[in-house]
Tab-separated table of C-alpha atoms and ligand atoms in Angstrom:
chain	number	residue	atom	x	y	z
Z	295	MET	CA	44.070	-48.316	-49.393
Z	296	THR	CA	44.934	-51.511	-47.560
Z	297	ASP	CA	44.165	-52.054	-43.867
Z	298	VAL	CA	46.120	-49.751	-41.594
Z	299	PRO	CA	49.005	-51.822	-40.189
Z	300	THR	CA	49.848	-51.967	-36.498
Z	301	ARG	CA	53.024	-50.572	-34.986
Z	302	TYR	CA	54.218	-50.603	-31.375
Z	303	LEU	CA	55.199	-47.724	-29.122
Z	304	GLY	CA	57.020	-49.745	-26.515
Z	305	GLU	CA	54.308	-52.312	-25.714
Z	306	LEU	CA	51.385	-50.151	-26.855
Z	307	ALA	CA	49.826	-51.285	-30.153
Z	308	VAL	CA	48.679	-48.403	-32.385
Z	309	SER	CA	47.806	-47.804	-36.031
Z	310	ALA	CA	50.963	-47.120	-38.062
Z	311	GLN	CA	49.724	-43.576	-38.584
Z	312	GLY	CA	47.819	-41.560	-35.998
Z	313	LEU	CA	45.666	-38.465	-36.372
Z	314	GLY	CA	46.914	-35.181	-34.963
Z	315	CYS	CA	43.900	-33.291	-33.637
Z	316	MET	CA	45.483	-29.982	-32.580
Z	317	GLY	CA	44.362	-27.992	-35.625
Z	318	MET	CA	40.744	-28.821	-34.833
Z	319	SER	CA	40.935	-26.365	-31.912
Z	320	HIS	CA	44.221	-24.538	-31.934
Z	321	GLY	CA	46.881	-22.806	-33.912
Z	322	TYR	CA	45.655	-22.970	-37.483
Z	323	GLY	CA	42.669	-20.628	-37.560
Z	324	ALA	CA	38.946	-21.200	-37.096
Z	325	SER	CA	37.567	-24.727	-37.186
Z	326	ASP	CA	34.178	-26.303	-37.588
Z	327	ASP	CA	33.415	-28.862	-34.855
Z	328	ALA	CA	30.954	-30.816	-37.015
Z	329	GLN	CA	33.569	-31.140	-39.753
Z	330	SER	CA	36.206	-32.169	-37.207
Z	331	ILE	CA	33.971	-34.816	-35.646
Z	332	ALA	CA	33.151	-36.221	-39.083
Z	333	THR	CA	36.892	-36.445	-39.778
Z	334	LEU	CA	37.512	-38.149	-36.425
Z	335	HIS	CA	34.773	-40.725	-37.148
Z	336	HIS	CA	36.101	-41.282	-40.650
Z	337	ALA	CA	39.559	-41.897	-39.185
Z	338	LEU	CA	38.192	-44.563	-36.830
Z	339	ASP	CA	36.180	-46.133	-39.679
Z	340	LEU	CA	39.344	-46.350	-41.779
Z	341	GLY	CA	41.290	-48.084	-38.987
Z	342	VAL	CA	43.197	-45.211	-37.376
Z	343	THR	CA	43.343	-45.929	-33.658
Z	344	LEU	CA	45.783	-43.307	-32.329
Z	345	LEU	CA	44.233	-39.890	-31.674
Z	346	ASP	CA	46.592	-37.186	-30.449
Z	347	THR	CA	45.437	-34.249	-28.341
Z	348	ALA	CA	46.614	-32.125	-25.385
Z	349	ASP	CA	44.977	-30.155	-22.601
Z	350	PHE	CA	46.592	-27.014	-24.074
Z	351	TYR	CA	44.883	-27.266	-27.462
Z	352	GLY	CA	42.078	-24.726	-27.457
Z	353	ALA	CA	42.349	-24.514	-23.638
Z	354	GLY	CA	40.516	-27.849	-23.235
Z	355	HIS	CA	38.284	-27.544	-26.302
Z	356	ASN	CA	40.231	-30.196	-28.213
Z	357	GLU	CA	39.915	-32.821	-25.457
Z	358	GLU	CA	36.195	-32.109	-25.124
Z	359	LEU	CA	35.741	-32.424	-28.885
Z	360	ILE	CA	37.535	-35.752	-28.960
Z	361	GLY	CA	35.574	-36.913	-25.946
Z	362	ARG	CA	32.380	-36.226	-27.886
Z	363	ALA	CA	33.710	-37.970	-30.991
Z	364	VAL	CA	34.789	-41.162	-29.217
Z	365	ALA	CA	31.763	-41.486	-26.941
Z	366	GLY	CA	30.409	-44.985	-27.609
Z	367	ARG	CA	33.594	-45.957	-29.478
Z	368	ARG	CA	36.116	-45.818	-26.619
Z	369	ASP	CA	37.360	-49.373	-27.223
Z	370	GLU	CA	38.429	-48.552	-30.797
Z	371	VAL	CA	40.704	-45.724	-29.737
Z	372	VAL	CA	44.165	-45.240	-28.278
Z	373	LEU	CA	43.730	-41.851	-26.631
Z	374	ALA	CA	46.922	-39.839	-26.261
Z	375	THR	CA	46.942	-36.530	-24.441
Z	376	LYS	CA	49.491	-34.269	-22.785
Z	377	PHE	CA	49.977	-31.940	-19.842
Z	378	GLY	CA	52.583	-29.310	-19.064
Z	379	PHE	CA	51.591	-25.957	-20.550
Z	380	ALA	CA	49.885	-24.235	-17.637
Z	381	ASN	CA	49.315	-21.010	-19.600
Z	382	ARG	CA	46.841	-20.323	-22.396
Z	383	LEU	CA	47.883	-19.652	-25.996
Z	384	GLY	CA	49.023	-16.038	-26.264
Z	385	GLU	CA	50.040	-15.792	-22.590
Z	386	PRO	CA	53.682	-16.120	-21.511
Z	387	THR	CA	54.651	-19.786	-21.478
Z	388	LEU	CA	54.428	-21.484	-18.095
Z	389	ILE	CA	55.556	-25.103	-17.954
Z	390	ARG	CA	54.616	-27.130	-14.868
Z	391	GLY	CA	55.807	-30.639	-14.086
Z	392	ASP	CA	55.439	-30.749	-10.299
Z	393	ALA	CA	53.651	-33.774	-8.877
Z	394	ALA	CA	50.587	-31.864	-7.661
Z	395	TYR	CA	50.128	-30.343	-11.108
Z	396	VAL	CA	50.482	-33.723	-12.849
Z	397	ARG	CA	47.663	-35.175	-10.711
Z	398	GLN	CA	45.440	-32.144	-11.186
Z	399	ALA	CA	46.032	-31.993	-14.961
Z	400	CYS	CA	45.227	-35.676	-15.365
Z	401	GLU	CA	41.916	-35.361	-13.521
Z	402	ALA	CA	40.961	-32.401	-15.698
Z	403	SER	CA	41.860	-34.255	-18.919
Z	404	LEU	CA	39.877	-37.338	-17.865
Z	405	ARG	CA	36.884	-35.116	-17.172
Z	406	ARG	CA	37.074	-33.284	-20.493
Z	407	LEU	CA	37.638	-36.483	-22.458
Z	408	GLY	CA	34.786	-38.179	-20.585
Z	409	VAL	CA	36.806	-41.361	-20.017
Z	410	ASP	CA	38.105	-43.271	-17.006
Z	411	HIS	CA	41.619	-43.735	-18.362
Z	412	ILE	CA	44.081	-42.206	-20.829
Z	413	ASP	CA	46.010	-44.685	-22.968
Z	414	LEU	CA	49.159	-42.621	-23.469
Z	415	TYR	CA	49.914	-39.658	-21.215
Z	416	TYR	CA	52.723	-37.354	-22.276
Z	417	GLN	CA	54.567	-34.581	-20.546
Z	418	HIS	CA	54.253	-31.872	-23.227
Z	419	ARG	CA	57.458	-30.037	-22.273
Z	420	VAL	CA	60.023	-30.745	-19.589
Z	421	ASP	CA	59.850	-28.363	-16.604
Z	422	PRO	CA	63.472	-27.387	-15.859
Z	423	ARG	CA	62.571	-26.354	-12.304
Z	424	VAL	CA	61.347	-29.844	-11.391
Z	425	PRO	CA	63.520	-32.977	-11.461
Z	426	ILE	CA	62.194	-35.324	-14.141
Z	427	GLU	CA	62.139	-38.034	-11.455
Z	428	GLU	CA	59.380	-36.122	-9.626
Z	429	THR	CA	57.319	-35.617	-12.777
Z	430	VAL	CA	57.599	-39.197	-14.012
Z	431	GLY	CA	57.148	-40.481	-10.479
Z	432	ALA	CA	53.772	-38.725	-10.363
Z	433	MET	CA	52.906	-40.023	-13.837
Z	434	ALA	CA	53.804	-43.560	-12.691
Z	435	GLU	CA	51.401	-43.180	-9.768
Z	436	LEU	CA	48.664	-42.474	-12.300
Z	437	VAL	CA	49.505	-45.762	-14.021
Z	438	ARG	CA	49.294	-47.614	-10.708
Z	439	ALA	CA	45.927	-45.956	-10.032
Z	440	GLY	CA	44.602	-47.172	-13.421
Z	441	LYS	CA	44.080	-43.636	-14.732
Z	442	VAL	CA	46.790	-43.908	-17.378
Z	443	ARG	CA	48.120	-46.954	-19.264
Z	444	TYR	CA	51.403	-45.801	-20.823
Z	445	LEU	CA	53.728	-42.822	-20.454
Z	446	GLY	CA	55.352	-40.527	-22.978
Z	447	LEU	CA	57.524	-37.434	-23.211
Z	448	SER	CA	57.533	-34.667	-25.799
Z	449	GLU	CA	60.614	-32.736	-26.890
Z	450	ALA	CA	62.705	-34.221	-24.070
Z	451	GLY	CA	66.473	-34.399	-24.534
Z	452	ALA	CA	68.395	-37.677	-24.522
Z	453	GLY	CA	69.679	-37.311	-20.946
Z	454	THR	CA	66.197	-36.553	-19.611
Z	455	ILE	CA	64.768	-39.545	-21.463
Z	456	ARG	CA	67.279	-41.862	-19.778
Z	457	ARG	CA	66.503	-40.499	-16.318
Z	458	ALA	CA	62.743	-40.693	-16.923
Z	459	HIS	CA	62.923	-44.254	-18.222
Z	460	ALA	CA	64.809	-45.305	-15.073
Z	461	VAL	CA	61.784	-44.240	-12.983
Z	462	HIS	CA	59.091	-45.870	-15.137
Z	463	PRO	CA	59.180	-47.276	-18.697
Z	464	ILE	CA	58.584	-44.551	-21.258
Z	465	SER	CA	56.633	-45.874	-24.257
Z	466	ALA	CA	56.839	-42.976	-26.679
Z	467	LEU	CA	58.736	-39.819	-27.467
Z	468	GLN	CA	56.681	-37.288	-29.398
Z	469	SER	CA	58.962	-34.706	-30.980
Z	470	GLU	CA	59.076	-32.713	-34.169
Z	471	TRP	CA	60.485	-34.861	-36.974
Z	472	SER	CA	60.044	-34.361	-40.666
Z	473	LEU	CA	62.060	-33.770	-43.806
Z	474	TRP	CA	62.747	-30.231	-42.650
Z	475	THR	CA	63.332	-30.968	-38.932
Z	476	ARG	CA	65.839	-33.745	-38.383
Z	477	ASP	CA	67.593	-32.509	-35.196
Z	478	LEU	CA	66.646	-35.541	-33.114
Z	479	GLU	CA	68.217	-38.096	-35.435
Z	480	ALA	CA	71.768	-37.713	-34.104
Z	481	GLU	CA	71.335	-38.356	-30.403
Z	482	THR	CA	67.705	-38.766	-29.372
Z	483	VAL	CA	66.561	-41.444	-31.813
Z	484	PRO	CA	69.449	-43.811	-30.939
Z	485	VAL	CA	68.709	-43.424	-27.209
Z	486	CYS	CA	65.008	-44.183	-27.762
Z	487	ARG	CA	65.919	-47.272	-29.789
Z	488	GLU	CA	68.327	-48.468	-27.135
Z	489	LEU	CA	65.567	-48.162	-24.519
Z	490	GLY	CA	62.720	-49.546	-26.687
Z	491	ILE	CA	60.847	-46.226	-26.804
Z	492	GLY	CA	58.628	-45.631	-29.848
Z	493	LEU	CA	58.887	-42.433	-31.906
Z	494	VAL	CA	55.894	-40.242	-32.701
Z	495	PRO	CA	56.893	-37.485	-35.134
Z	496	PHE	CA	54.722	-34.392	-34.742
Z	497	SER	CA	54.223	-31.838	-37.530
Z	498	PRO	CA	55.365	-34.539	-39.989
Z	499	LEU	CA	54.132	-32.396	-42.882
Z	500	GLY	CA	56.082	-29.362	-41.670
Z	501	ARG	CA	52.807	-27.783	-40.481
Z	502	GLY	CA	51.402	-28.358	-43.939
Z	503	PHE	CA	54.265	-26.637	-45.754
Z	504	LEU	CA	55.711	-29.858	-47.204
Z	505	THR	CA	52.425	-30.569	-48.999
Z	506	GLY	CA	53.021	-27.530	-51.210
Z	507	ARG	CA	49.768	-25.976	-50.058
Z	508	TYR	CA	51.302	-22.738	-48.783
Z	509	SER	CA	53.214	-20.465	-51.134
Z	510	SER	CA	52.589	-17.445	-48.898
Z	511	VAL	CA	51.046	-16.672	-45.512
Z	512	ASP	CA	48.431	-14.411	-47.110
Z	513	GLY	CA	45.672	-17.010	-46.941
Z	514	LEU	CA	46.326	-17.851	-43.275
Z	515	ALA	CA	44.076	-16.492	-40.529
Z	516	GLU	CA	45.480	-13.565	-38.530
Z	517	THR	CA	45.611	-15.891	-35.491
Z	518	ASP	CA	47.429	-18.704	-37.313
Z	519	VAL	CA	50.610	-19.486	-35.358
Z	520	ARG	CA	52.511	-20.162	-38.566
Z	521	ARG	CA	52.545	-16.409	-39.230
Z	522	GLY	CA	54.998	-16.121	-36.314
Z	523	GLN	CA	57.178	-19.103	-37.236
Z	524	PRO	CA	60.572	-18.308	-38.785
Z	525	ARG	CA	60.253	-20.804	-41.642
Z	526	PHE	CA	57.115	-19.067	-42.865
Z	527	ALA	CA	58.668	-15.589	-42.598
Z	528	ASP	CA	59.342	-13.415	-45.643
Z	529	GLY	CA	62.537	-14.489	-47.333
Z	530	ASN	CA	62.718	-17.852	-45.592
Z	531	LEU	CA	59.418	-19.038	-47.015
Z	532	GLU	CA	60.549	-18.377	-50.573
Z	533	ARG	CA	63.777	-20.314	-50.033
Z	534	ASN	CA	61.915	-23.201	-48.447
Z	535	LEU	CA	59.558	-23.361	-51.413
Z	536	ALA	CA	62.514	-24.545	-53.502
Z	537	ILE	CA	62.560	-27.701	-51.366
Z	538	VAL	CA	58.875	-28.324	-51.932
Z	539	ALA	CA	59.362	-27.852	-55.687
Z	540	LYS	CA	61.943	-30.645	-55.688
Z	541	LEU	CA	59.692	-32.876	-53.579
Z	542	ASP	CA	56.862	-32.206	-56.013
Z	543	GLU	CA	59.001	-33.425	-58.899
Z	544	LEU	CA	59.905	-36.631	-57.081
Z	545	ALA	CA	56.285	-37.139	-56.058
Z	546	ALA	CA	55.019	-36.653	-59.612
Z	547	ALA	CA	57.403	-39.347	-60.823
Z	548	ARG	CA	55.689	-41.748	-58.396
Z	549	SER	CA	52.147	-40.417	-59.048
Z	550	VAL	CA	51.814	-39.421	-55.396
Z	551	THR	CA	51.712	-36.044	-53.654
Z	552	ALA	CA	54.616	-34.247	-51.973
Z	553	GLY	CA	52.882	-34.714	-48.607
Z	554	GLN	CA	52.585	-38.451	-49.162
Z	555	LEU	CA	56.274	-38.612	-49.986
Z	556	ALA	CA	57.126	-36.707	-46.798
Z	557	LEU	CA	55.043	-39.144	-44.712
Z	558	ALA	CA	56.355	-42.233	-46.523
Z	559	TRP	CA	59.915	-41.052	-45.882
Z	560	LEU	CA	59.203	-40.898	-42.125
Z	561	GLN	CA	57.449	-44.265	-42.123
Z	562	HIS	CA	60.559	-45.782	-43.683
Z	563	ARG	CA	62.724	-44.596	-40.801
Z	564	GLY	CA	61.785	-47.672	-38.782
Z	565	ASP	CA	58.949	-49.887	-37.526
Z	566	ASP	CA	58.948	-47.899	-34.297
Z	567	VAL	CA	57.956	-44.637	-36.041
Z	568	VAL	CA	54.293	-43.547	-35.952
Z	569	PRO	CA	53.692	-40.120	-37.532
Z	570	ILE	CA	50.612	-38.137	-36.520
Z	571	PRO	CA	49.770	-35.812	-39.422
Z	572	GLY	CA	47.145	-33.282	-38.435
Z	573	THR	CA	44.104	-32.486	-40.490
Z	574	ARG	CA	40.522	-31.338	-40.103
Z	575	ARG	CA	39.461	-32.726	-43.471
Z	576	GLN	CA	38.433	-36.191	-44.582
Z	577	ARG	CA	40.051	-35.692	-47.986
Z	578	TYR	CA	43.486	-34.988	-46.478
Z	579	LEU	CA	43.049	-37.795	-43.948
Z	580	GLU	CA	42.536	-40.278	-46.794
Z	581	GLU	CA	45.465	-38.853	-48.742
Z	582	ASN	CA	47.745	-39.055	-45.713
Z	583	LEU	CA	46.713	-42.613	-44.870
Z	584	ALA	CA	47.393	-43.675	-48.454
Z	585	ALA	CA	51.031	-42.735	-47.826
Z	586	LEU	CA	51.238	-45.992	-45.845
Z	587	ASP	CA	51.056	-47.796	-49.191
Z	588	VAL	CA	53.948	-45.854	-50.736
Z	589	GLY	CA	57.019	-48.095	-50.705
Z	590	LEU	CA	60.364	-46.386	-51.201
Z	591	SER	CA	63.633	-47.849	-52.493
Z	592	ALA	CA	66.970	-46.870	-50.949
Z	593	GLU	CA	67.625	-44.737	-54.045
Z	594	GLU	CA	64.312	-42.926	-53.655
Z	595	ILE	CA	64.965	-42.274	-49.968
Z	596	ALA	CA	68.362	-40.816	-50.857
Z	597	ALA	CA	66.795	-38.617	-53.542
Z	598	ILE	CA	64.142	-37.350	-51.105
Z	599	GLU	CA	66.808	-36.491	-48.524
Z	600	ALA	CA	68.910	-34.780	-51.172
Z	601	ALA	CA	65.892	-32.594	-52.015
Z	602	ALA	CA	65.781	-31.254	-48.445
Z	603	PRO	CA	69.333	-30.934	-47.091
Z	604	PRO	CA	69.192	-29.550	-43.511
Z	605	GLU	CA	71.588	-26.727	-44.422
Z	606	HIS	CA	69.145	-25.495	-47.060
Z	607	ILE	CA	66.207	-25.126	-44.664
Z	608	ALA	CA	65.732	-21.411	-44.027
Z	609	GLY	CA	64.708	-20.366	-40.518
Z	610	SER	CA	64.524	-22.229	-37.217
Z	611	ARG	CA	61.554	-24.480	-36.479
Z	612	TYR	CA	60.316	-22.289	-33.607
Z	613	ASP	CA	60.827	-18.700	-32.536
Z	614	ALA	CA	63.651	-17.992	-30.089
Z	615	THR	CA	61.458	-18.277	-26.970
Z	616	SER	CA	59.771	-21.515	-27.961
Z	617	LEU	CA	63.151	-23.005	-28.861
Z	618	THR	CA	64.210	-22.715	-25.226
Z	619	PHE	CA	61.494	-25.229	-24.276
Z	620	VAL	CA	62.488	-28.044	-26.640
Z	621	ASN	CA	65.108	-30.795	-26.433
Z	622	ARG	CA	65.889	-30.375	-22.748
H	862	LIG	N1	54.066	-32.339	-28.904
H	862	LIG	C1	54.062	-31.136	-29.431
H	862	LIG	O1	54.659	-30.202	-28.922
H	862	LIG	C2	53.281	-30.908	-30.703
H	862	LIG	C3	53.460	-29.727	-31.457
H	862	LIG	C4	52.744	-29.563	-32.639
H	862	LIG	C5	51.868	-30.563	-33.035
H	862	LIG	N2	51.697	-31.687	-32.283
H	862	LIG	C6	50.777	-32.770	-32.681
H	862	LIG	O2	51.133	-33.211	-33.992
H	862	LIG	C7	50.005	-33.125	-34.843
H	862	LIG	C8	50.441	-32.807	-36.268
H	862	LIG	O3	51.204	-31.622	-36.314
H	862	LIG	P1	50.703	-30.289	-37.030
H	862	LIG	O4	49.242	-30.325	-37.155
H	862	LIG	O5	51.383	-29.180	-36.321
H	862	LIG	O6	51.410	-30.317	-38.448
H	862	LIG	P2	51.338	-31.234	-39.737
H	862	LIG	O7	50.681	-32.505	-39.456
H	862	LIG	O8	52.725	-31.245	-40.267
H	862	LIG	O9	50.465	-30.326	-40.729
H	862	LIG	C9	49.138	-29.957	-40.447
H	862	LIG	C10	48.697	-28.933	-41.470
H	862	LIG	O10	48.772	-29.512	-42.762
H	862	LIG	C11	47.507	-29.497	-43.391
H	862	LIG	N3	47.381	-30.783	-44.102
H	862	LIG	C12	47.297	-32.014	-43.557
H	862	LIG	N4	47.246	-32.961	-44.519
H	862	LIG	C13	47.283	-32.294	-45.701
H	862	LIG	C14	47.264	-32.729	-47.047
H	862	LIG	N5	47.216	-34.021	-47.353
H	862	LIG	N6	47.317	-31.774	-48.008
H	862	LIG	C15	47.369	-30.442	-47.707
H	862	LIG	N7	47.402	-29.985	-46.436
H	862	LIG	C16	47.358	-30.906	-45.443
H	862	LIG	C17	46.493	-29.333	-42.293
H	862	LIG	O11	45.367	-28.669	-42.811
H	862	LIG	P3	43.865	-28.755	-42.234
H	862	LIG	O12	43.964	-28.751	-40.745
H	862	LIG	O13	43.251	-27.528	-42.769
H	862	LIG	O14	43.253	-29.984	-42.730
H	862	LIG	C18	47.273	-28.473	-41.306
H	862	LIG	O15	47.224	-27.110	-41.696
H	862	LIG	C19	49.134	-32.046	-34.202
H	862	LIG	O16	47.779	-32.155	-34.610
H	862	LIG	C20	49.329	-32.335	-32.735
H	862	LIG	O17	48.468	-33.390	-32.324
H	862	LIG	C21	52.404	-31.857	-31.133
């Protein structure tokens, strides 16, 4: 493993790969805080600077956990968090982007994280009832007040990104992007590049599926959100496994893992791309970081893409309700 290189999200310098922290509190079954904190410290020791959380993850638990982990090491970290889901997991989704909510959410995140500023503050989902100008205007006020350094959006559509960027520079777009979710490549990525906005692919391992670790949902906790996701549903999961089998073959030929190939493919999409694979384990963290050392030729990239043609992916990336909140 060489040193982790630096990439830029707009003007914000970050490690070329970040660490997604959601699973440490949310979505993927029970977690062990001591194990998560050890993984967070190991990430910092290895040169990962970008830690990704949100107020929604574990209803504040994730921010508090990260706050504990970075206490005394604040200067080593680029802290990214998000606001926007005003409900708890399991309750009907309530997105809020009004100015009063933005201010209130930021104060609460600062308190839970135990810091005086957030490095990258994202709107988690666009609130269709509130003009983006109001939301980003309130976020820009936080920058002027020194509470936030840079702004980001998550799952915003191209038109919204343009309007937001006209109010205050947007540094990063965090949206789902992986070998099995390539929707944003047609319109959104070109707009971000035109405006100098960095790209932060979330769920870059397809929620773990692209690593080949899941051949059924049987081992997943009853509360694991993947049980409700169409791509993990009976019938779809089996068809999607055919993609992983092909990735496995390509990975074996390079003596790497399928997950490393999936991350290397994303990293080769441009110098402005900073994936944030999520893990609670030091072993996976090391494996994922080692993907930074996997160079790919144009032929290999073509072969990887041919292994996962979008028309062969079975099932949508979210359920019907959650799909209404993305790309808008
Ligand atoms: N903006 C948004 O709306 C949004 C939505 C979803 C996620 N995110 C962010 O993106 C981050 C990453 O997304 P994600 O966690 O959903 O999906 P992901 O990174 O695609 O996959 C995470 C899953 O893969 C497993 N995994 C990680 N590395 C592995 C390896 N090398 N081998 C085998 N399994 C491995 C993890 O297991 P363990 O946890 O058991 O180690 C976890 O179950 C999140 O943590 C969060 O910060 C943002």
